[in-house]
XYZ file of C-alpha atoms in Angstrom:
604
model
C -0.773 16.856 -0.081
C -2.505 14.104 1.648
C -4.560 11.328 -0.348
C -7.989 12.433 -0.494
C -11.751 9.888 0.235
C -12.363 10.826 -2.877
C -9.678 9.968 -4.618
C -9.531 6.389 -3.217
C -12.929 6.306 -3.775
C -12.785 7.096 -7.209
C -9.537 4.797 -7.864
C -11.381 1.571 -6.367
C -14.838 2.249 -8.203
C -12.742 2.428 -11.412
C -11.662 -0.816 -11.444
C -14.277 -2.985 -12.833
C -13.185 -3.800 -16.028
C -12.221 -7.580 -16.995
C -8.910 -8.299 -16.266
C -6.550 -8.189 -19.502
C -3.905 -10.703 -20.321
C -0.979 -8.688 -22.223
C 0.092 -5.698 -19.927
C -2.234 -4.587 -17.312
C 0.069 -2.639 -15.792
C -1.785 0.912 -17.422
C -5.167 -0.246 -16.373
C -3.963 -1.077 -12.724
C -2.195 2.532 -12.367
C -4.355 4.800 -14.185
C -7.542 4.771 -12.034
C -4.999 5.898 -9.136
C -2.725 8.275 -11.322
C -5.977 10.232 -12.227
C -6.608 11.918 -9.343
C -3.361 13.526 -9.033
C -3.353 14.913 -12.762
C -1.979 17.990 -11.390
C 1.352 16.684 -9.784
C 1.684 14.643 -12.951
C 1.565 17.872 -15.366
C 3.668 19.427 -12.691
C 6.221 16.116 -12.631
C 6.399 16.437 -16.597
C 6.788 20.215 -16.688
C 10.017 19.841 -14.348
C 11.221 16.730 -16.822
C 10.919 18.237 -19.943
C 12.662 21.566 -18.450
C 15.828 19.628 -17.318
C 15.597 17.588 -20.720
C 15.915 20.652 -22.726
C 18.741 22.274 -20.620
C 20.348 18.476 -20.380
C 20.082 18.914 -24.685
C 21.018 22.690 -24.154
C 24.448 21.711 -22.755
C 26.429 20.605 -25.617
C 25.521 23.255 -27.121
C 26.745 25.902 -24.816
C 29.711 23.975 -24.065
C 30.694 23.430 -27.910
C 30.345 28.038 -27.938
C 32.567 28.143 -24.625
C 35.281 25.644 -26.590
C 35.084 27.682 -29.833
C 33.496 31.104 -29.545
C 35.072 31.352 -25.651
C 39.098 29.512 -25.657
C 39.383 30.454 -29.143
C 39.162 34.152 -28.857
C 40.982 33.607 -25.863
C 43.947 31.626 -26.705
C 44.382 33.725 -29.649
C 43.751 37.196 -28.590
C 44.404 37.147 -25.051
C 40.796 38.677 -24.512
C 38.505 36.643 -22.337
C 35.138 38.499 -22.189
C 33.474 35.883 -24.519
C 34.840 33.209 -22.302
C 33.606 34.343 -19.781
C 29.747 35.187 -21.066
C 29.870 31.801 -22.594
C 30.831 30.521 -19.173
C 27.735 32.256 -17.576
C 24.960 30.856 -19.774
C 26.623 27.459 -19.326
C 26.379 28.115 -15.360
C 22.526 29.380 -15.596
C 21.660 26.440 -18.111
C 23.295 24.310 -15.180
C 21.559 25.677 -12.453
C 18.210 25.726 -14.118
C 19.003 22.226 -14.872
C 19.626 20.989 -11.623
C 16.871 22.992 -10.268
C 14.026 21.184 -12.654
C 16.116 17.725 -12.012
C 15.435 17.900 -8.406
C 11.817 19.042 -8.669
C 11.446 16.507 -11.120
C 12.646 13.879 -8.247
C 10.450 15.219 -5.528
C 7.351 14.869 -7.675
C 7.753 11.683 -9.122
C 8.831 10.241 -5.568
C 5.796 12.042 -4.232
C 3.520 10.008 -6.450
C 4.964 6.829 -6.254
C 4.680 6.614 -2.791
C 1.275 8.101 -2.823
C 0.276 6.021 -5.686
C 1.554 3.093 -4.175
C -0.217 4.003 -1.131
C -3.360 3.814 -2.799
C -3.027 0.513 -4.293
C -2.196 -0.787 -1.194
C -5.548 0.461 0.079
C -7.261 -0.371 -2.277
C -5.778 -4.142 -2.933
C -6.918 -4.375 1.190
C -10.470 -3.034 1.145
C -11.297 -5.362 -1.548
C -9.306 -8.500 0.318
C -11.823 -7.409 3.633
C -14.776 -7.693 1.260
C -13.773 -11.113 0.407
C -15.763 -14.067 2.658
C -13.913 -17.004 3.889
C -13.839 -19.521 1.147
C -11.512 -16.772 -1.106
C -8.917 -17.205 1.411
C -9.392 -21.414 1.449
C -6.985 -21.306 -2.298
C -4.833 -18.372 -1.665
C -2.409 -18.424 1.414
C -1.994 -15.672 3.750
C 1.581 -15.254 2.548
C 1.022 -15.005 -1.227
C -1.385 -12.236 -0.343
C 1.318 -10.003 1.930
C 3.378 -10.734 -0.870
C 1.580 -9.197 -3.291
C 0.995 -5.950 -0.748
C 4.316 -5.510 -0.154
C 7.330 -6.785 -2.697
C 4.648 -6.079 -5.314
C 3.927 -2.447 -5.221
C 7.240 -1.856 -4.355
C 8.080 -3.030 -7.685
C 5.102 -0.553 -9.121
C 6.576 2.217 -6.748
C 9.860 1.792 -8.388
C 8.645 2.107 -11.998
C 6.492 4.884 -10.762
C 8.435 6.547 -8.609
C 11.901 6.208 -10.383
C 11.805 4.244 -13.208
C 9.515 5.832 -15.386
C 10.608 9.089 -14.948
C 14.123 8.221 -15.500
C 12.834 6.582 -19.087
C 10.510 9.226 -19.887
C 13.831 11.481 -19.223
C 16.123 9.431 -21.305
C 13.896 9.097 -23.816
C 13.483 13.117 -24.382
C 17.590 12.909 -24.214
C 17.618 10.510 -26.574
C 14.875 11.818 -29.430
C 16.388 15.054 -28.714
C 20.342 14.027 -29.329
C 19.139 12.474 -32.391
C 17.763 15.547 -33.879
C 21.026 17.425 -32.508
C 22.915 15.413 -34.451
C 20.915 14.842 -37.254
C 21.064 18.914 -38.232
C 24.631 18.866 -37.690
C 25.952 15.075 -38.567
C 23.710 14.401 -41.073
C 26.024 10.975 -42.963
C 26.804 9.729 -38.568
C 23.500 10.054 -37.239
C 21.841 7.966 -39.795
C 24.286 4.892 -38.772
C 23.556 5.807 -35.006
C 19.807 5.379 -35.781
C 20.726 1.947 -37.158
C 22.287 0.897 -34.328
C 19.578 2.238 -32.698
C 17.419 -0.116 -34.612
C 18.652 -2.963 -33.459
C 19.040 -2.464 -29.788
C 15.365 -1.839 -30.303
C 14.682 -4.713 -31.843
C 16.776 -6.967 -29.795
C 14.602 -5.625 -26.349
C 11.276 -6.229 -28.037
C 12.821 -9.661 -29.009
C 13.331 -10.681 -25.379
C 11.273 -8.563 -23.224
C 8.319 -11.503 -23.318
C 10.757 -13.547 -21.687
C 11.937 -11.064 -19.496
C 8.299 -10.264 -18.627
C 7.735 -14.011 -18.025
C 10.376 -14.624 -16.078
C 9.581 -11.289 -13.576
C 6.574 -13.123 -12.756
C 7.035 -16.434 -12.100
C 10.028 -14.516 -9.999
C 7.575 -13.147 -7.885
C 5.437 -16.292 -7.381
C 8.514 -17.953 -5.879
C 9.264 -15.020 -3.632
C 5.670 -15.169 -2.741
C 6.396 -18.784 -1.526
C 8.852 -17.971 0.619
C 6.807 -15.401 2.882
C 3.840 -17.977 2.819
C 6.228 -20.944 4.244
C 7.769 -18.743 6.231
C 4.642 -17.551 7.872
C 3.585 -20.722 8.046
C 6.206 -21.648 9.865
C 6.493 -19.030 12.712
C 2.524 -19.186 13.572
C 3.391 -22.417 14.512
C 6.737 -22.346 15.841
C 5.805 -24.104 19.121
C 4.381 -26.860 17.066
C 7.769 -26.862 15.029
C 9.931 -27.315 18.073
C 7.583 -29.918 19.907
C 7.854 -32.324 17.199
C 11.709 -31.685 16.519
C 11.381 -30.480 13.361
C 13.019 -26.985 12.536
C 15.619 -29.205 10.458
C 12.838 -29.921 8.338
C 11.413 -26.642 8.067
C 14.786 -24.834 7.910
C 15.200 -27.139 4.675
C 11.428 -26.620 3.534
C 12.331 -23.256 3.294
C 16.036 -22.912 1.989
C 14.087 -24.932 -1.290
C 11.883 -22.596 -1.415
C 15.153 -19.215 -1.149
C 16.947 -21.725 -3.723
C 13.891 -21.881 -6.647
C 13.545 -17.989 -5.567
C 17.151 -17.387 -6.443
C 17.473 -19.591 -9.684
C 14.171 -17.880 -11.181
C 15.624 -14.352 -10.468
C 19.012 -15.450 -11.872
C 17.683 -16.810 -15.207
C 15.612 -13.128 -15.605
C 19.164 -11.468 -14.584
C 21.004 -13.316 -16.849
C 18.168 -12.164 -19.856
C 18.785 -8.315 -18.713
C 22.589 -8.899 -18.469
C 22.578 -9.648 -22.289
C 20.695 -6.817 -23.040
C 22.950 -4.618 -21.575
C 26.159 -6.186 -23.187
C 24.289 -5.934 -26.332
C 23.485 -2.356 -25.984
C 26.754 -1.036 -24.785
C 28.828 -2.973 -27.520
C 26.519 -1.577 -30.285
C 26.848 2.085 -28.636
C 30.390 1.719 -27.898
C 31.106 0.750 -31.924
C 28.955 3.173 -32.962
C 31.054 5.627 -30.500
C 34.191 4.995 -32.131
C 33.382 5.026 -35.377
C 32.037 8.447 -35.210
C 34.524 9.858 -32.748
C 36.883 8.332 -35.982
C 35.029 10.566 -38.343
C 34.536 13.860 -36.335
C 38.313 13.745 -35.597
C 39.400 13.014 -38.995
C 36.992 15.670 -40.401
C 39.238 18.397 -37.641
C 42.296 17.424 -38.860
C 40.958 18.215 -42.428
C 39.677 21.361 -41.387
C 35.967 20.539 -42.619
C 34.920 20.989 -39.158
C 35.739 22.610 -35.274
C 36.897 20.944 -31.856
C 33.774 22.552 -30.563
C 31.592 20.709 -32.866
C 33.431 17.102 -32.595
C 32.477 17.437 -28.759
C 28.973 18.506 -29.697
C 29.051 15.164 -31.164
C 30.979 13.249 -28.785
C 28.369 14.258 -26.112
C 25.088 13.723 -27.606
C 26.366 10.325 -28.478
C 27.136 9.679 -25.084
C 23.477 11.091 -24.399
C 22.139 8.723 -27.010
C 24.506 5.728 -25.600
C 23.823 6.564 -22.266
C 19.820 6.781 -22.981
C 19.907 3.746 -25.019
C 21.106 1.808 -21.792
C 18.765 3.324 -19.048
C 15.901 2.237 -21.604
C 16.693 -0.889 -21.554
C 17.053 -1.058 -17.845
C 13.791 0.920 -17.610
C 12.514 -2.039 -20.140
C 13.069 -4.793 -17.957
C 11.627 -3.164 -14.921
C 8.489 -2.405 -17.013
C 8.665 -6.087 -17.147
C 8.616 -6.886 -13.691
C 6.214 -3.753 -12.507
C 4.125 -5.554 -15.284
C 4.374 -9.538 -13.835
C 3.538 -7.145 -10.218
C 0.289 -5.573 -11.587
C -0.570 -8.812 -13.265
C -1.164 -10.223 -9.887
C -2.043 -7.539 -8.237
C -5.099 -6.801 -11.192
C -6.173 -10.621 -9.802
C -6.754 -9.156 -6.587
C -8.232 -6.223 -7.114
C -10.364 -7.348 -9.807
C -11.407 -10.568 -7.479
C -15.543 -10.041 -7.633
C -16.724 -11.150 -3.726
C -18.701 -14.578 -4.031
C -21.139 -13.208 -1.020
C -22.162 -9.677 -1.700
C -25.065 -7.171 -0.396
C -28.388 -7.308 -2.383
C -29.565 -4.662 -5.007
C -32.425 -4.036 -2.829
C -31.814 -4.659 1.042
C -35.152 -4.681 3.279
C -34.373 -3.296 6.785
C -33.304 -5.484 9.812
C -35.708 -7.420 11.526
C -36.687 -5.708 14.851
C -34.995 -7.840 17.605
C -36.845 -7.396 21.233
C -36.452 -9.945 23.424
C -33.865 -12.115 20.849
C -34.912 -12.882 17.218
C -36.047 -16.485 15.679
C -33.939 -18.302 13.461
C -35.297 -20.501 10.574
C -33.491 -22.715 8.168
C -35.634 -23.789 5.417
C -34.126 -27.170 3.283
C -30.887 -26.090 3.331
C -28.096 -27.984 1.096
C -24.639 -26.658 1.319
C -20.795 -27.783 -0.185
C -17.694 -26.049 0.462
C -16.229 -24.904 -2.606
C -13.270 -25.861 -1.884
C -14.495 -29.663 -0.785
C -17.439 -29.950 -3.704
C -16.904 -34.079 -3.661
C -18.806 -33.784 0.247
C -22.287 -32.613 1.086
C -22.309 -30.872 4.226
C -25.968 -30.333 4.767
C -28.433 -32.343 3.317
C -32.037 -30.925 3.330
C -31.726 -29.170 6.858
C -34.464 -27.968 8.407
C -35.755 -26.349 11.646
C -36.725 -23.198 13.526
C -35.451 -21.355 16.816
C -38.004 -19.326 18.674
C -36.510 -16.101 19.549
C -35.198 -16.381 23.067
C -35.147 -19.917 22.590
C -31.789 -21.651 23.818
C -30.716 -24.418 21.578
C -27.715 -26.883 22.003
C -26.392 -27.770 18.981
C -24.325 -31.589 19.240
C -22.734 -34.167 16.873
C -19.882 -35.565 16.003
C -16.948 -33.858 14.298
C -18.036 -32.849 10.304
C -21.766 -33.024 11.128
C -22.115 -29.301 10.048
C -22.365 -27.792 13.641
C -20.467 -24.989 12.578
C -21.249 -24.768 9.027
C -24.842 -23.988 10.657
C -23.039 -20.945 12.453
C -21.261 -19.863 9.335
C -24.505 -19.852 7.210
C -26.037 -18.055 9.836
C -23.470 -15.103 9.512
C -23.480 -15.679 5.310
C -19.658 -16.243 5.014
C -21.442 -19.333 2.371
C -24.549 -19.379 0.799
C -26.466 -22.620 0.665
C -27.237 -24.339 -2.706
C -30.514 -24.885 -2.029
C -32.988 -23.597 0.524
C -33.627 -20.341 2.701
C -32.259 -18.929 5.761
C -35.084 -16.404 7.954
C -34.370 -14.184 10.848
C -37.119 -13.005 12.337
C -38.918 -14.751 8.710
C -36.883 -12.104 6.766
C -34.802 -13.894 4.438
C -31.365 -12.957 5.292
C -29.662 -12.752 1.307
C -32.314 -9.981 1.387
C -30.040 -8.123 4.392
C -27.105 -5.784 3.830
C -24.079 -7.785 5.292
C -23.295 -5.285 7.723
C -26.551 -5.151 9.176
C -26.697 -9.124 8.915
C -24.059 -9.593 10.739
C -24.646 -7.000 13.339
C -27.312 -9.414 14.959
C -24.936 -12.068 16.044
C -22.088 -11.916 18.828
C -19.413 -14.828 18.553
C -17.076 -17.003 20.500
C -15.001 -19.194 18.606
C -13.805 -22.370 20.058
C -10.416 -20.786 18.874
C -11.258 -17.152 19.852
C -8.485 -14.352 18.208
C -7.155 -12.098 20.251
C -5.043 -9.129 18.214
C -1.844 -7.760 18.908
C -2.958 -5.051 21.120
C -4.280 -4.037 24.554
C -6.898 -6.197 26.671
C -8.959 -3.158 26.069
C -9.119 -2.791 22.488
C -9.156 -6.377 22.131
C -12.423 -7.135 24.077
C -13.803 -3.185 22.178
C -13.403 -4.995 19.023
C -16.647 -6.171 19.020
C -18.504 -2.676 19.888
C -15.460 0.585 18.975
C -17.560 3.324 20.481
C -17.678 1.514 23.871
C -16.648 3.093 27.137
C -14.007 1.970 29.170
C -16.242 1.507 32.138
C -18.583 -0.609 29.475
C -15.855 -2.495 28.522
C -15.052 -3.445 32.597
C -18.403 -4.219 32.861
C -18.474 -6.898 30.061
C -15.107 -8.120 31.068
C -16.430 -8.283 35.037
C -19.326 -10.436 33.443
C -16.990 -13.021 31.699
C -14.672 -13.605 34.790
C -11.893 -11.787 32.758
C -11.459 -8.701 34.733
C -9.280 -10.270 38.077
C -6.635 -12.044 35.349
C -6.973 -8.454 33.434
C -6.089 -6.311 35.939
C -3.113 -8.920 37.534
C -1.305 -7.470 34.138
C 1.512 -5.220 34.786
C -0.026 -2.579 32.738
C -3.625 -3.665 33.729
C -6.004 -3.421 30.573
C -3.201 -1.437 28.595
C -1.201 -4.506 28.624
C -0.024 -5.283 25.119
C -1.155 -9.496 24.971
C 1.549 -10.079 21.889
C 0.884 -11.134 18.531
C -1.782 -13.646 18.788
C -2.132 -13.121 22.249
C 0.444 -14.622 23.171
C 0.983 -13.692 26.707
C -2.025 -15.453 27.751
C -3.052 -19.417 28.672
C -6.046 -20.732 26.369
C -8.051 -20.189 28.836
C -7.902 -16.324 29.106
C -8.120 -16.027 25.548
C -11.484 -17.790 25.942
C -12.752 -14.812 28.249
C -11.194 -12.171 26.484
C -13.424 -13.824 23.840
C -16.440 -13.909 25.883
C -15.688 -10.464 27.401
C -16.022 -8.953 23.644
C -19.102 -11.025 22.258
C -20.694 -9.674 25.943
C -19.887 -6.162 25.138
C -21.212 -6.785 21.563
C -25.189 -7.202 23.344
C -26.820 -8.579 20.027
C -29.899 -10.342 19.932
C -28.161 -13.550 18.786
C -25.447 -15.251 20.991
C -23.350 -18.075 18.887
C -21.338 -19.778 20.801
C -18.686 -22.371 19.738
C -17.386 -24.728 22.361
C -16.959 -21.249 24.338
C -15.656 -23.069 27.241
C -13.771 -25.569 25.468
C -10.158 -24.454 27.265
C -11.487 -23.367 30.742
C -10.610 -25.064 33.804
C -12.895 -26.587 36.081
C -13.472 -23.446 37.873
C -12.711 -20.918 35.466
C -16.009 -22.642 33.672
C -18.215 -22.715 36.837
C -17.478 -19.152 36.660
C -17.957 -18.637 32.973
C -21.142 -20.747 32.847
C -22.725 -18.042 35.186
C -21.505 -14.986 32.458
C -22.962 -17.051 29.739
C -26.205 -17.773 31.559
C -26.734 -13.710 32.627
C -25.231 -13.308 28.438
C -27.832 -15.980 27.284
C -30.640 -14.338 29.421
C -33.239 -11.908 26.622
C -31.417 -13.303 23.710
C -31.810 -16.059 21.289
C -28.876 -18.523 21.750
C -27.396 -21.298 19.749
C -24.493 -23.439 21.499
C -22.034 -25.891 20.255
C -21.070 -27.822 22.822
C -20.137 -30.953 24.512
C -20.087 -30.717 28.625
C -22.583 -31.351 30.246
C -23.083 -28.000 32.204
C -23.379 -26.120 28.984
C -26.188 -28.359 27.506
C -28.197 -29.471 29.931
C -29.435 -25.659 30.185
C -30.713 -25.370 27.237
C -34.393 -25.071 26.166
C -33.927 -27.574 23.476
C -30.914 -30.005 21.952
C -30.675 -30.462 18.227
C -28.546 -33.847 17.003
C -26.695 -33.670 13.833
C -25.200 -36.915 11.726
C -24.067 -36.651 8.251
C -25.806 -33.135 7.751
C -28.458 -33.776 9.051
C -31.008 -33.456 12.260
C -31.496 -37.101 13.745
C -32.966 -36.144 16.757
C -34.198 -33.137 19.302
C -35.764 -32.773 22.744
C -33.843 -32.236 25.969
C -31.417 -33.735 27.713
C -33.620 -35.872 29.321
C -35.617 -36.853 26.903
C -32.843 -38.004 24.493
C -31.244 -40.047 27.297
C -34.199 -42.040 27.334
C -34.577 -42.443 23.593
C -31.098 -43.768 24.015
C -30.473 -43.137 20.675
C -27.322 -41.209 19.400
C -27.398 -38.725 21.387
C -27.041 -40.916 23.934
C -24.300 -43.090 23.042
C -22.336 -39.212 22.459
C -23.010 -38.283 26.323
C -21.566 -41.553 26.950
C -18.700 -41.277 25.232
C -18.494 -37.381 26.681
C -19.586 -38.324 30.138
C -22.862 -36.205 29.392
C -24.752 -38.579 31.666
C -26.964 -37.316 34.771
């Protein structure tokens, strides 16, 4: 059975509640249990079958010792051995029977379950705009996909069945012994007692100790991946001594945090099998001085002696189960952050439809002030104003922190200002859904991202339903096809994680290949020729003038070639526009502008 839309569906909508602090792990796993009702009845019916035959065995075993070898031994005959042998075999093979169906299902839906929270923990990180990721590390977040639902899909998959099991065992050896031990049971449910007590005594601290466990392990896949997106850095400056330390502190705190939580669980288990293993021998004491007396039967002391091996035995695996109730607990804890993580930029109750875009679309920004949340001390924009016709080609130029690319990121609402409006086309874009926002821009980043894939797919990300022939096409237009097809595989070649296999400048086609292919009405472009040669960007500025051409265009950039074509240059300082005309009009105003060609070589 296959995870069902639906069923995703329904597990995602489900979780809106406000996160809880004591024990979220219920809330986290119901919403994706629910769905699967079915398999769960199914999972129980299997546990409480081999539970009753587990409870059954004693029984049978204590007729084969008395009503089977006693006969036997004494008369020779050994029919009622041999019935009493046969129920025991059927009670065993029923047993292992519901024991492995038991397994299957409960394996089933931990995986599946699992599967689902994955899914679900990932749609809502997608939904998430740029400034959630500016606090939480990359790392910390695979962390959290991976080590912690495995810790959920052990407790779900093993654990809790296991406990559920042991539990049954446990209630029912009790009650075994209870109808038939009446004066020993009732010191086995003190020991009980206490082994009960003594868990709930230090499974806070167990619990406590699980998570900040996992925060440390989290630490080491964020320094490590730190580290190996940057390995050439690393080596250049001669420091993988450094790192190699950096990160052997960070394996060390790891190891000393899961050690203090094992050494917690290790005296829980000494507790619990010294209490079962005195209450053992105190009642294997009794029952055998009660045979020699007479008062009772071999057959029954081994009744005994099992079911309090059962009740030992449970006893044990609960506490176990305890502790990893803990840690699947500290796992949903953190796992309930993400999934209950509310997206700062979200689509409005009531969208209006996207602004018809013939011939490019105008862009308006309207007194716009804007922070970073993560930098609140610095305002970025300061009472920005101005308007793009559509069609209109505007350069826009500053020095570093002016709020160049804020402007672009505003554009695309990964931020919303603090103050002011943003119009396409004079429809306020917070009024837009985010999909259809966003559909009216194509991008190149001055560090453009090329995925670990084919040269196909990567320049198709833009536009999925594109042909391959389309694809060419766009790739022709951005001078990327030659260096494509050079590949040994052509455009099948895998480019590495990162794209790897390719200069800076290649990755700046690629780039310009897939914002081509993307044909929106609004070209951003980002120092898009930034890492090009002096040909390569003779060649490029011809794709970008036949991209620019029937489209409204806004350019960050610094080179002369790229600016000097535009309809209209916009100078930032400080968050703010300080000047505008063309080229040639701001070289004569010989204002900043100015002195920033001559520092860039911008002259005529």
């Amino acid at each position: 059975m296959n995870s069902s839309p639906s069923a995703f569906t329904q597990a995602s909508s489900d979780i809106k509640a406000p996160a809880v602090k004591r024990l979220p792990m219920l809330k986290t796993l119901l919403p994706f249990v629910r769905p699967y009702r079915t398999r769960v009845w199914a999972a129980a019916i299997f546990l409480i079958i081999a539970a009753a035959t587990t409870l059954l065995m004693p029984v049978l075993l204590k007729e084969v010792i008395d009503a089977g070898f006693g006969p036997a031994i004494k008369t020779g005959d050994a029919s009622s051995l041999k019935l009493t042998l046969i129920w025991l075999a059927l009670a065993g093979v029923l047993m292992a029977l519901a024991a492995g169906a038991r397994f299957y299902m409960v394996s089933w839906l931990g995986e599946r379950i699992v599967s689902d929270i994955r899914q679900a923990v990932y749609a809502r990180l997608l939904q998430q705009p740029p400034q959630f990721f500016e606090s939480l590390k990359t790392g910390e977040v695979l962390s959290r996909l991976t080590t912690d639902t495995t810790l959920i899909q052990t407790l779900v998959g093993s654990s809790l069945s296991m406990g559920l099991r042991n539990a049954i065992l446990l209630f029912g050896s009790v009650v075994m012994l209870l109808i038939s031990h009446t004066k020993t049971t009732l010191l086995v449910l003190m020991v009980m007692t206490a082994i009960i007590g003594i868990v709930l005594l230090f499974s806070r601290r167990v619990r406590k100790l699980s998570r900040s466990s996992q925060d440390r392990v989290a630490d080491i896949s964020s320094v490590a991946g730190e580290t190996l997106n940057a390995m050439s850095t690393v080596q250049a400056n001669v420091q993988e001594k450094r790192e190699q330390e950096r990160f052997f502190a960070k394996v060390e705190e790891a190891f000393t945090t899961g050690m203090k939580r094992s050494r917690v669980r290790a005296l829980l288990i000494v507790f619990v099998m010294l209490a079962f293993l005195a209450g053992l021998l105190w009642g294997v004491w009794d029952g055998g001085m009660a045979v020699v007396r007479g008062e009772t039967t071999v057959g029954t002391l081994s009744q005994f002696f099992i079911y309090a091996l059962m009740i030992g035995s449970g006893s044990a695996v609960m506490a176990e189960v305890w502790g990893d109730v803990q840690r699947a607990a500290g796992a949903s804890e953190r796992l309930v952050e993400l999934l209950e993580a509310k997206p700062s930029i979200t689509n409005p109750v009531v969208a209006l439809s996207a602004p018809k875009t013939v011939g490019g679309a105008s862009v308006a920004f309207e007194n716009i002030d804007f922070i970073y949340p993560a930098r609140p001390e610095r305002k970025v924009l300061q009472h920005l104003s101005f308007k793009i016709q559509a069609g209109e080609h505007v350069a826009l130029v500053g020095p570093s922190g002016a709020g160049k690319t804020t402007v672009f990121a505003l554009l695309q609402r990964f931020y919303d200002p603090a103050a002011g409006h943003i119009r396409i086309n004079d429809v306020a874009i917070a009024q837009l859904k985010l999909a259809e926002l966003r559909s009216l821009f194509s991008m190149v980043p001055q560090e453009p991202v090329i995925f670990s894939d084919n040269a196909l797919e990567n320049i198709r990300y833009s536009r999925p339903g594109a042909s391959q022939e389309q694809v060419i096409e766009a790739a022709k237009a951005a001078q990327a096809h030659d260096f494509i097809v050079a590949l040994p595989d052509g455009y099948n070649t895998y480019l590495g994680e990162r794209g790897v296999r390719l200069s800076g400048g290649q990755k700046q086609r690629l780039a310009i290949a897939r914002a081509i292919l993307r044909d929106a009405p609004i070209l951003l472009l980002d120092e898009a020729t930034s890492a090009l040669d002096a040909e390569s960007e003779r060649l490029v500025q011809q794709a970008l003038q036949t991209a620019m051409r029937g489209r409204t265009t806004l350019v960050i950039a610094h080179r002369l070639a790229t600016i000097r074509s535009c309809d209209r240059i916009l100078v930032f300082e400080q968050g703010r526009i300080v000047e505008q005309g063309t080229h040639a009009m701001l070289m004569a105003q010989a204002g900043l502008y100015a002195k920033l060609a001559s520092l860039q070589k911008l002259e005529d």
